[in-house]
Every structure is written in structure tokens, then in C-alpha cells.
Tab-separated table of C-alpha atoms in Angstrom:
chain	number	residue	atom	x	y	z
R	1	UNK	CA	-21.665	-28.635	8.703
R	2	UNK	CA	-18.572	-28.102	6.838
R	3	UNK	CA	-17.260	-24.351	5.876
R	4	UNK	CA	-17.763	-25.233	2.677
R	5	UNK	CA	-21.632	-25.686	2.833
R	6	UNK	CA	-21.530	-22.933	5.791
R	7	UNK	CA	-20.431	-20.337	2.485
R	8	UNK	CA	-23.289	-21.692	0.528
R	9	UNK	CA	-26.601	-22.355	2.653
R	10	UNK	CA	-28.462	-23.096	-0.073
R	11	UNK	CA	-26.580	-25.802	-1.156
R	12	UNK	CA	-26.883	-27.312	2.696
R	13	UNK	CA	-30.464	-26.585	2.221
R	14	UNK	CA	-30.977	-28.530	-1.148
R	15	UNK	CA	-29.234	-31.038	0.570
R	16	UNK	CA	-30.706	-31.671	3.815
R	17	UNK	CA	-33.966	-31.314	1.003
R	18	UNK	CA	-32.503	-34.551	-0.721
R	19	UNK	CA	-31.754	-36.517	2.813
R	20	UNK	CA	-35.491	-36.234	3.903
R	21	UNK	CA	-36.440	-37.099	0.230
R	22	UNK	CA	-34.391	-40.180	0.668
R	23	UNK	CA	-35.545	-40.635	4.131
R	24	UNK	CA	-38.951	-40.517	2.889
R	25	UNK	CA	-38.655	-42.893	0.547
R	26	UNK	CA	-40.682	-46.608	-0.325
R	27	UNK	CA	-37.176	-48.201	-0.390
R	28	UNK	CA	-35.752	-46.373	2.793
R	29	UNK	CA	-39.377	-47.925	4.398
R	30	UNK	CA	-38.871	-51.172	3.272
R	31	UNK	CA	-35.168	-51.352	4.623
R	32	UNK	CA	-35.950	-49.780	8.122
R	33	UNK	CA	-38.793	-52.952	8.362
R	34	UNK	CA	-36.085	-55.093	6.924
R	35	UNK	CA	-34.053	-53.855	9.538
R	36	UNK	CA	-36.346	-53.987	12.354
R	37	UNK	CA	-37.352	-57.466	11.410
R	38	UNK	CA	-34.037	-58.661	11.007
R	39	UNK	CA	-32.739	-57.651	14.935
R	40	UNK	CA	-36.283	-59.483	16.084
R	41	UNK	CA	-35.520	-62.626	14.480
R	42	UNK	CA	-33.961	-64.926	17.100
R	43	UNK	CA	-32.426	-67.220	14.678
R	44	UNK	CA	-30.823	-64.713	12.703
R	45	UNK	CA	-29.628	-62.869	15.968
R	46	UNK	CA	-28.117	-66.284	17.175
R	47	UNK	CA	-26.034	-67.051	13.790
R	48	UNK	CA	-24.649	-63.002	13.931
R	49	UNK	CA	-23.185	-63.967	17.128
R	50	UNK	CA	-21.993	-67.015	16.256
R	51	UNK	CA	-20.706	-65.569	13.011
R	52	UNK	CA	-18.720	-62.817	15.073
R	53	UNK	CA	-17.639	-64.948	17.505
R	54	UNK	CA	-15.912	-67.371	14.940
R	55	UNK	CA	-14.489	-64.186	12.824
R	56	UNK	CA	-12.743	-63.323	16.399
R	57	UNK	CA	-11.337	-66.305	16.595
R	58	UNK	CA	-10.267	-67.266	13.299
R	59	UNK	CA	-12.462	-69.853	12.488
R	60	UNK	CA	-14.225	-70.856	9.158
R	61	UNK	CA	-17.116	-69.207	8.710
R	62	UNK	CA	-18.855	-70.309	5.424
R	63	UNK	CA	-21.024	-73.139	6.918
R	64	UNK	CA	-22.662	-70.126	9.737
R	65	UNK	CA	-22.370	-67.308	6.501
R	66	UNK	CA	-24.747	-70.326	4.201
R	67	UNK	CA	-27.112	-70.547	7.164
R	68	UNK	CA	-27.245	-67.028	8.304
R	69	UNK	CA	-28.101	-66.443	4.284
R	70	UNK	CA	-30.463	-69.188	3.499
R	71	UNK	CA	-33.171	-67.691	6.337
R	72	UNK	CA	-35.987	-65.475	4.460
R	73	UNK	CA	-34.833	-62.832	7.185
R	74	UNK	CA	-31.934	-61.807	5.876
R	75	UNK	CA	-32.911	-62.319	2.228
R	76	UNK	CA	-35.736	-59.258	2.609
R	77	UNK	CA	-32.777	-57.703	4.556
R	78	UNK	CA	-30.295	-57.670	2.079
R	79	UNK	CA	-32.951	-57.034	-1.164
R	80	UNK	CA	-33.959	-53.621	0.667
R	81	UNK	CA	-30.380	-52.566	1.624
R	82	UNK	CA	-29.667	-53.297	-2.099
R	83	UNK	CA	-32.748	-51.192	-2.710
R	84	UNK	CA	-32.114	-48.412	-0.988
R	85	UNK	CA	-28.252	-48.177	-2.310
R	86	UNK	CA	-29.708	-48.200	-5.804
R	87	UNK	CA	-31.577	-44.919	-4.794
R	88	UNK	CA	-28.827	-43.503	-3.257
R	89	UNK	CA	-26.309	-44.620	-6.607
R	90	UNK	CA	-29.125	-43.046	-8.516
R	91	UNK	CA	-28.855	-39.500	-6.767
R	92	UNK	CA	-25.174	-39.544	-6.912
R	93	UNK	CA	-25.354	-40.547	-10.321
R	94	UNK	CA	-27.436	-37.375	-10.948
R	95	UNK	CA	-25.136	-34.982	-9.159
R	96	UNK	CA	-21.870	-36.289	-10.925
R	97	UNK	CA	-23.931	-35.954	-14.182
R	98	UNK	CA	-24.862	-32.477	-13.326
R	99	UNK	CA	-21.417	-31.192	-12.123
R	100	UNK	CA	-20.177	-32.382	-15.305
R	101	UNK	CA	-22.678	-30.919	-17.638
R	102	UNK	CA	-23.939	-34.739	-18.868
R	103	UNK	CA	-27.391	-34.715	-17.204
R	104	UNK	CA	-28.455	-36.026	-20.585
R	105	UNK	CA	-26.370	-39.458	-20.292
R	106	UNK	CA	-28.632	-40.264	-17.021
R	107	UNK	CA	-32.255	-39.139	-18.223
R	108	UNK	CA	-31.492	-40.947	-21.839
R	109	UNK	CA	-30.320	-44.528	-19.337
R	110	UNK	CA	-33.639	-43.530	-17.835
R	111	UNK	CA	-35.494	-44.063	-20.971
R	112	UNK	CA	-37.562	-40.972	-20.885
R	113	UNK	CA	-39.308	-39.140	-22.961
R	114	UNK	CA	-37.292	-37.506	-25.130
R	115	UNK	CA	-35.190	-37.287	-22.629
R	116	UNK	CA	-32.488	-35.111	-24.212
R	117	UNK	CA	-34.836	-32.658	-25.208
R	118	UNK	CA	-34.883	-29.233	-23.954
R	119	UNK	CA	-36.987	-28.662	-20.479
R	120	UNK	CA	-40.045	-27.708	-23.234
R	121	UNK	CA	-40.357	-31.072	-24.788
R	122	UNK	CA	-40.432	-32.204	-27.506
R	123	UNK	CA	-42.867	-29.595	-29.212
R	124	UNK	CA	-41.286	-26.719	-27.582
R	125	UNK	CA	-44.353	-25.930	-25.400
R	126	UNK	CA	-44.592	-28.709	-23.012
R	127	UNK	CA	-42.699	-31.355	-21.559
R	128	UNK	CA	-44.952	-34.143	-22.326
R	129	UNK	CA	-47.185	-33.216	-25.382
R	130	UNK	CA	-45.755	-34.420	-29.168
R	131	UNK	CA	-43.265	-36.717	-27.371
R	132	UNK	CA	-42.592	-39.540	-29.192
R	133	UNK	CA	-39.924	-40.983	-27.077
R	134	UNK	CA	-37.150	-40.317	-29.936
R	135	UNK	CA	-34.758	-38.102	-29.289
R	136	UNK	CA	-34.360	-36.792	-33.115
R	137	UNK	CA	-37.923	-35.453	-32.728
R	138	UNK	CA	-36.718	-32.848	-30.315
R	139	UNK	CA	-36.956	-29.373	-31.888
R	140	UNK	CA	-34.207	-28.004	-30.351
């Protein structure tokens, strides 16, 4: 840990929280199967060697990088890896919002409920009740 999150455990708490949320996660699943099925699949295996062997050597690669990408495979692989780095984007989307005091800008992209209403909603009791999904019906 660095001495920065060392002076602030909570932080490295919340943190760590965040990493087994992510870890946890449908899309973190998906790509560890992805993964898994990906370094099982003989063919694909056979064309990443191939693939490395001709990027040591300096030959052309496209015809092995258009096979390697037309097998199912690697498809799945790359549509969960794409998956999980939208989670990831999304949670450092949130922080950077945060730190900068525009949380709103990512919960209105979000298309929440009044999203840029106050944590009460839109009534000013609740968060969900008299929500219309306007932000100009917020009461505060």
C-alpha cells in the first residue's frame, strides 16, 4: 500500500470495498469464463503462437490476426474484456466526477430518476416517490 492510503485507511478500505465489488461482478464472471475458455481452445492457442512467433520475426501478421479473430472463442473473449472495462470506465468515471464536485453529469448520462435531485428525491421525502424522471420537478 502506498503512504498515501497508509495516512488514510479508510480510503484503502473503501477501496479494497470497490475491488471485491468489481471482482464480484456478472461482467468480471463472464470474462474469467471468457478467459478460461479462451486458454482451452486448441485452435485459438495454436494461432497465439503462431501470431507471436511471426511478431518476433517480423512477419505479416494480418492473415493469422483475421483467423485468430473470426473463431467464436475469441469473439466472447474480447465482448467480456470490453465488458468488464466498461465497468471499470464506469467507476472511474464516478470517482473523477466526485473529486470534482460533478457527480450530477454521470447520474443525469445515467438517465435516472431525477437524477440531479437532492439524495431526498424528488418530493423531498424519498428517493423514489413523486419522481417523474425530470429534473425541473426536483424541489430543491
Amino acid at each position: 500500500m502506498s503512504n498515501a492510503l497508509a495516512t488514510h485507511p479508510v480510503l484503502a478500505e473503501r477501496a479494497e470495498q470497490i475491488g471485491a465489488m468489481v471482482t464480484r461482478s456478472l461482467e468480471m464472471s463472464i470474462f474469467k469464463q471468457a478467459e478460461r475458455d479462451l486458454h482451452q481452445d486448441g485452435e485459438a492457442q495454436s494461432l497465439i503462437a503462431e501470431l507471436q512467433q511471426k511478431q518476433a520475426s517480423g512477419e505479416e501478421v494480418d492473415a493469422v490476426l483475421d483467423r485468430l479473430e473470426g473463431l467464436d472463442v475469441v469473439r466472447h473473449f474480447t465482448s467480456a474484456q470490453q465488458g468488464l472495462s466498461e465497468v471499470i470506465e464506469h467507476v472511474t468515471k464516478i470517482l473523477t466526477a466526485t473529486l470534482s464536485g460533478r457527480l450530477d453529469i454521470v447520474l443525469e448520462q445515467e438517465g435516472g430518476c431525477c437524477s440531479s435531485c437532492p439524495s431526498t428525491g424528488c418530493d423531498g421525502v424519498s428517493s423514489a416517490a413523486g419522481c417523474t424522471g425530470s429534473a425541473s420537478t426536483c424541489s430543491a
